PDB file of C-alpha atoms in Angstrom:
ATOM      1  CA  UNK W   8      75.970 160.187  61.026  1.00  0.00           C
ATOM      2  CA  UNK W   9      75.989 157.149  63.007  1.00  0.00           C
ATOM      3  CA  UNK W  10      73.448 156.504  65.694  1.00  0.00           C
ATOM      4  CA  UNK W  11      74.630 155.164  68.984  1.00  0.00           C
ATOM      5  CA  UNK W  12      72.909 152.387  70.557  1.00  0.00           C
ATOM      6  CA  UNK W  13      72.253 152.649  74.297  1.00  0.00           C
ATOM      7  CA  UNK W  14      71.482 149.200  74.834  1.00  0.00           C
ATOM      8  CA  UNK W  15      73.943 147.174  76.882  1.00  0.00           C
ATOM      9  CA  UNK W  16      75.793 150.577  78.332  1.00  0.00           C
ATOM     10  CA  UNK W  17      78.768 150.150  80.563  1.00  0.00           C
ATOM     11  CA  UNK W  18      78.575 146.501  81.209  1.00  0.00           C
ATOM     12  CA  UNK W  19      78.568 145.733  77.623  1.00  0.00           C
ATOM     13  CA  UNK W  20      81.527 147.840  77.260  1.00  0.00           C
ATOM     14  CA  UNK W  21      83.152 146.324  80.168  1.00  0.00           C
ATOM     15  CA  UNK W  22      82.498 142.631  79.156  1.00  0.00           C
ATOM     16  CA  UNK W  23      83.938 143.188  75.461  1.00  0.00           C
ATOM     17  CA  UNK W  24      87.090 144.859  77.147  1.00  0.00           C
ATOM     18  CA  UNK W  25      87.549 141.537  79.311  1.00  0.00           C
ATOM     19  CA  UNK W  26      86.582 139.275  76.646  1.00  0.00           C
ATOM     20  CA  UNK W  27      89.383 140.778  74.492  1.00  0.00           C
ATOM     21  CA  UNK W  28      91.843 141.172  77.335  1.00  0.00           C
ATOM     22  CA  UNK W  29      92.796 144.464  75.656  1.00  0.00           C
ATOM     23  CA  UNK W  30      93.159 145.923  79.145  1.00  0.00           C
ATOM     24  CA  UNK W  31      94.786 145.976  82.739  1.00  0.00           C
ATOM     25  CA  UNK W  32      92.666 145.786  85.591  1.00  0.00           C
ATOM     26  CA  UNK W  33      92.351 148.343  88.076  1.00  0.00           C
ATOM     27  CA  UNK W  34      94.525 146.773  91.102  1.00  0.00           C
ATOM     28  CA  UNK W  35      92.820 147.801  94.378  1.00  0.00           C
ATOM     29  CA  UNK W  36      94.942 147.145  97.599  1.00  0.00           C
ATOM     30  CA  UNK W  37      92.945 146.949 100.704  1.00  0.00           C
ATOM     31  CA  UNK W  38      94.521 148.565 103.940  1.00  0.00           C
ATOM     32  CA  UNK W  39      93.078 147.290 106.894  1.00  0.00           C
ATOM     33  CA  UNK W  40      92.621 149.376 109.934  1.00  0.00           C
ATOM     34  CA  UNK W  41      91.031 147.585 113.118  1.00  0.00           C
ATOM     35  CA  UNK W  42      90.442 144.109 110.888  1.00  0.00           C
ATOM     36  CA  UNK W  43      91.859 140.543 111.125  1.00  0.00           C
ATOM     37  CA  UNK W  44      93.969 139.984 107.810  1.00  0.00           C
ATOM     38  CA  UNK W  45      92.783 136.292 107.775  1.00  0.00           C
ATOM     39  CA  UNK W  46      88.972 137.555 107.647  1.00  0.00           C
ATOM     40  CA  UNK W  47      89.452 140.246 105.357  1.00  0.00           C
ATOM     41  CA  UNK W  48      91.240 137.585 102.718  1.00  0.00           C
ATOM     42  CA  UNK W  49      88.153 135.668 102.787  1.00  0.00           C
ATOM     43  CA  UNK W  50      86.157 138.910 101.727  1.00  0.00           C
ATOM     44  CA  UNK W  51      88.269 139.442  98.926  1.00  0.00           C
ATOM     45  CA  UNK W  52      88.189 135.774  97.695  1.00  0.00           C
ATOM     46  CA  UNK W  53      84.473 136.313  97.242  1.00  0.00           C
ATOM     47  CA  UNK W  54      84.795 140.133  96.049  1.00  0.00           C
ATOM     48  CA  UNK W  55      83.350 140.747  92.500  1.00  0.00           C
ATOM     49  CA  UNK W  56      86.112 140.957  89.632  1.00  0.00           C
ATOM     50  CA  UNK W  57      83.260 142.178  87.231  1.00  0.00           C
ATOM     51  CA  UNK W  58      85.076 140.239  84.267  1.00  0.00           C
ATOM     52  CA  UNK W  59      88.253 140.788  84.962  1.00  0.00           C
ATOM     53  CA  UNK W  60      87.860 144.580  85.473  1.00  0.00           C
ATOM     54  CA  UNK W  61      89.213 144.674  89.280  1.00  0.00           C
ATOM     55  CA  UNK W  62      92.054 142.824  91.067  1.00  0.00           C
ATOM     56  CA  UNK W  63      91.701 142.842  94.676  1.00  0.00           C
ATOM     57  CA  UNK W  64      94.709 142.294  97.180  1.00  0.00           C
ATOM     58  CA  UNK W  65      95.447 143.024 101.002  1.00  0.00           C
ATOM     59  CA  UNK W  66      97.932 145.682 101.113  1.00  0.00           C
ATOM     60  CA  UNK W  67     101.031 144.663 103.151  1.00  0.00           C
ATOM     61  CA  UNK W  68     102.949 147.904 102.886  1.00  0.00           C
ATOM     62  CA  UNK W  69     101.654 151.304 103.872  1.00  0.00           C
ATOM     63  CA  UNK W  70     102.357 152.532 100.177  1.00  0.00           C
ATOM     64  CA  UNK W  71     100.869 149.753  98.408  1.00  0.00           C
ATOM     65  CA  UNK W  72     103.647 149.506  95.453  1.00  0.00           C
ATOM     66  CA  UNK W  73     101.595 148.445  92.345  1.00  0.00           C
ATOM     67  CA  UNK W  74      98.255 149.420  93.499  1.00  0.00           C
ATOM     68  CA  UNK W  75      96.186 151.835  91.146  1.00  0.00           C
ATOM     69  CA  UNK W  76      93.905 152.229  93.879  1.00  0.00           C
ATOM     70  CA  UNK W  77      94.520 151.912  98.045  1.00  0.00           C
ATOM     71  CA  UNK W  78      91.228 151.396  99.795  1.00  0.00           C
ATOM     72  CA  UNK W  79      91.874 152.116 103.713  1.00  0.00           C
ATOM     73  CA  UNK W  80      89.078 150.042 105.499  1.00  0.00           C
ATOM     74  CA  UNK W  81      88.464 151.258 108.825  1.00  0.00           C
ATOM     75  CA  UNK W  82      86.607 149.598 111.578  1.00  0.00           C
ATOM     76  CA  UNK W  83      85.539 152.478 114.081  1.00  0.00           C
ATOM     77  CA  UNK W  84      87.903 151.733 117.643  1.00  0.00           C
ATOM     78  CA  UNK W  85      86.042 154.854 119.128  1.00  0.00           C
ATOM     79  CA  UNK W  86      85.762 153.926 122.906  1.00  0.00           C
ATOM     80  CA  UNK W  87      82.938 155.475 124.909  1.00  0.00           C
ATOM     81  CA  UNK W  88      83.762 158.762 126.089  1.00  0.00           C
ATOM     82  CA  UNK W  89      87.228 158.905 124.013  1.00  0.00           C
ATOM     83  CA  UNK W  90      87.644 161.981 121.942  1.00  0.00           C
ATOM     84  CA  UNK W  91      88.648 160.162 118.882  1.00  0.00           C
ATOM     85  CA  UNK W  92      88.618 156.887 116.918  1.00  0.00           C
ATOM     86  CA  UNK W  93      92.417 155.649 116.675  1.00  0.00           C
ATOM     87  CA  UNK W  94      91.602 153.743 113.347  1.00  0.00           C
ATOM     88  CA  UNK W  95      90.432 157.055 111.760  1.00  0.00           C
ATOM     89  CA  UNK W  96      93.384 158.738 113.029  1.00  0.00           C
ATOM     90  CA  UNK W  97      95.846 156.269 111.434  1.00  0.00           C
ATOM     91  CA  UNK W  98      94.077 155.837 108.025  1.00  0.00           C
ATOM     92  CA  UNK W  99      93.566 159.682 107.599  1.00  0.00           C
ATOM     93  CA  UNK W 100      97.249 160.272 108.273  1.00  0.00           C
ATOM     94  CA  UNK W 101      98.162 157.805 105.690  1.00  0.00           C
ATOM     95  CA  UNK W 102      95.600 159.098 103.071  1.00  0.00           C
ATOM     96  CA  UNK W 103      97.340 162.557 103.881  1.00  0.00           C
ATOM     97  CA  UNK W 104     100.814 161.284 103.409  1.00  0.00           C
ATOM     98  CA  UNK W 105      99.852 159.498 100.166  1.00  0.00           C
ATOM     99  CA  UNK W 106      98.559 162.344  98.471  1.00  0.00           C
ATOM    100  CA  UNK W 107      97.208 161.495  94.904  1.00  0.00           C
ATOM    101  CA  UNK W 108     100.857 161.113  93.408  1.00  0.00           C
ATOM    102  CA  UNK W 109     101.333 157.273  94.137  1.00  0.00           C
ATOM    103  CA  UNK W 110      97.649 156.210  93.455  1.00  0.00           C
ATOM    104  CA  UNK W 111      94.229 156.924  94.338  1.00  0.00           C
ATOM    105  CA  UNK W 112      93.385 156.451  97.766  1.00  0.00           C
ATOM    106  CA  UNK W 113      90.102 156.617  99.543  1.00  0.00           C
ATOM    107  CA  UNK W 114      88.638 155.405 103.180  1.00  0.00           C
ATOM    108  CA  UNK W 115      85.841 152.919 103.411  1.00  0.00           C
ATOM    109  CA  UNK W 116      84.354 153.205 107.155  1.00  0.00           C
ATOM    110  CA  UNK W 117      82.405 150.656 108.776  1.00  0.00           C
ATOM    111  CA  UNK W 118      79.814 152.988 110.245  1.00  0.00           C
ATOM    112  CA  UNK W 119      77.626 155.871 109.890  1.00  0.00           C
ATOM    113  CA  UNK W 120      78.060 159.312 108.550  1.00  0.00           C
ATOM    114  CA  UNK W 121      77.747 160.744 111.945  1.00  0.00           C
ATOM    115  CA  UNK W 122      80.538 158.820 113.292  1.00  0.00           C
ATOM    116  CA  UNK W 123      82.935 160.265 111.227  1.00  0.00           C
ATOM    117  CA  UNK W 124      85.889 162.286 112.424  1.00  0.00           C
ATOM    118  CA  UNK W 125      85.178 165.971 111.515  1.00  0.00           C
ATOM    119  CA  UNK W 126      88.553 166.448 110.019  1.00  0.00           C
ATOM    120  CA  UNK W 127      89.135 164.103 107.283  1.00  0.00           C
ATOM    121  CA  UNK W 128      91.626 163.827 104.057  1.00  0.00           C
ATOM    122  CA  UNK W 129      90.176 162.514 100.789  1.00  0.00           C
ATOM    123  CA  UNK W 130      87.200 160.804 100.212  1.00  0.00           C
ATOM    124  CA  UNK W 131      85.516 158.604 103.247  1.00  0.00           C
ATOM    125  CA  UNK W 132      82.607 156.377 102.099  1.00  0.00           C
ATOM    126  CA  UNK W 133      80.263 154.996 104.844  1.00  0.00           C
ATOM    127  CA  UNK W 134      79.226 151.568 104.967  1.00  0.00           C
ATOM    128  CA  UNK W 135      75.951 152.342 107.220  1.00  0.00           C
ATOM    129  CA  UNK W 136      74.180 149.288 108.117  1.00  0.00           C
ATOM    130  CA  UNK W 137      75.780 146.774 105.758  1.00  0.00           C
ATOM    131  CA  UNK W 138      78.424 144.514 106.829  1.00  0.00           C
ATOM    132  CA  UNK W 139      81.979 145.024 105.475  1.00  0.00           C
ATOM    133  CA  UNK W 140      81.963 142.081 102.758  1.00  0.00           C
ATOM    134  CA  UNK W 141      78.311 143.353 101.598  1.00  0.00           C
ATOM    135  CA  UNK W 142      79.748 146.909 101.511  1.00  0.00           C
ATOM    136  CA  UNK W 143      83.013 146.121  99.623  1.00  0.00           C
ATOM    137  CA  UNK W 144      80.892 144.167  96.878  1.00  0.00           C
ATOM    138  CA  UNK W 145      78.683 147.238  96.568  1.00  0.00           C
ATOM    139  CA  UNK W 146      81.617 149.510  96.369  1.00  0.00           C
ATOM    140  CA  UNK W 147      83.099 147.294  93.570  1.00  0.00           C
ATOM    141  CA  UNK W 148      80.149 148.081  91.464  1.00  0.00           C
ATOM    142  CA  UNK W 149      80.125 151.736  91.944  1.00  0.00           C
ATOM    143  CA  UNK W 150      84.209 151.547  91.461  1.00  0.00           C
ATOM    144  CA  UNK W 151      83.465 149.957  88.238  1.00  0.00           C
ATOM    145  CA  UNK W 152      80.663 152.592  87.255  1.00  0.00           C
ATOM    146  CA  UNK W 153      83.304 155.408  87.719  1.00  0.00           C
ATOM    147  CA  UNK W 154      86.047 153.648  85.396  1.00  0.00           C
ATOM    148  CA  UNK W 155      86.574 154.305  81.983  1.00  0.00           C
ATOM    149  CA  UNK W 156      89.036 152.959  79.085  1.00  0.00           C
ATOM    150  CA  UNK W 157      92.077 154.865  78.387  1.00  0.00           C
ATOM    151  CA  UNK W 158      94.137 155.386  75.068  1.00  0.00           C
ATOM    152  CA  UNK W 159      96.768 153.000  76.525  1.00  0.00           C
ATOM    153  CA  UNK W 160      94.442 149.792  76.709  1.00  0.00           C
ATOM    154  CA  UNK W 161      93.968 150.547  80.313  1.00  0.00           C
ATOM    155  CA  UNK W 162      91.102 151.220  82.709  1.00  0.00           C
ATOM    156  CA  UNK W 163      91.176 154.448  85.054  1.00  0.00           C
ATOM    157  CA  UNK W 164      89.022 155.527  87.855  1.00  0.00           C
ATOM    158  CA  UNK W 165      87.181 158.856  87.740  1.00  0.00           C
ATOM    159  CA  UNK W 166      87.970 159.809  91.051  1.00  0.00           C
ATOM    160  CA  UNK W 167      85.455 162.722  90.751  1.00  0.00           C
ATOM    161  CA  UNK W 168      82.629 160.438  89.610  1.00  0.00           C
ATOM    162  CA  UNK W 169      83.457 158.180  92.646  1.00  0.00           C
ATOM    163  CA  UNK W 170      82.979 160.834  95.071  1.00  0.00           C
ATOM    164  CA  UNK W 171      79.646 161.826  93.628  1.00  0.00           C
ATOM    165  CA  UNK W 172      78.112 158.513  93.527  1.00  0.00           C
ATOM    166  CA  UNK W 173      79.538 156.902  96.490  1.00  0.00           C
ATOM    167  CA  UNK W 174      79.027 158.132 100.068  1.00  0.00           C
ATOM    168  CA  UNK W 175      76.739 156.176 101.901  1.00  0.00           C
ATOM    169  CA  UNK W 176      76.686 152.527 100.776  1.00  0.00           C
ATOM    170  CA  UNK W 177      73.587 151.602 102.335  1.00  0.00           C
ATOM    171  CA  UNK W 178      71.326 153.940 100.525  1.00  0.00           C
ATOM    172  CA  UNK W 179      73.356 153.434  97.014  1.00  0.00           C
TER     173      UNK W 179
END
């Protein structure tokens, strides 16, 4: 019986995979709701790729063709006295239409849990007090923690694991 080493853990596995180039990175397309694309592009250029595990792009089409993950990034647009957030409505409808067939989709909300709309499709993660760029960087590490290699030399996101570990990023 072989004893497994517990030193290095997940990051050692990711590093070994990246070194060998034996996998396809997770392609994450960020769909913007209320953010300027040129500002978001500067965030993407600074986001961690974690030794090539993650590849970030801006989603130019609603369906994000070629993406493994579509991350809907929502800036709250609720006007005082308004019954709802327009950006939340758009993102929620888009996630509901996508389903899980084309790619995995979830939403990053730039606010606190008490600001979320009551009816939501899929996983909504809140930034809390974190600025969007910092929230994306923290989320990158949580996505990496929820990935695993597959038998086809790729990596896949364990969606249910991400649901368990990523809800409020400013307390993660």
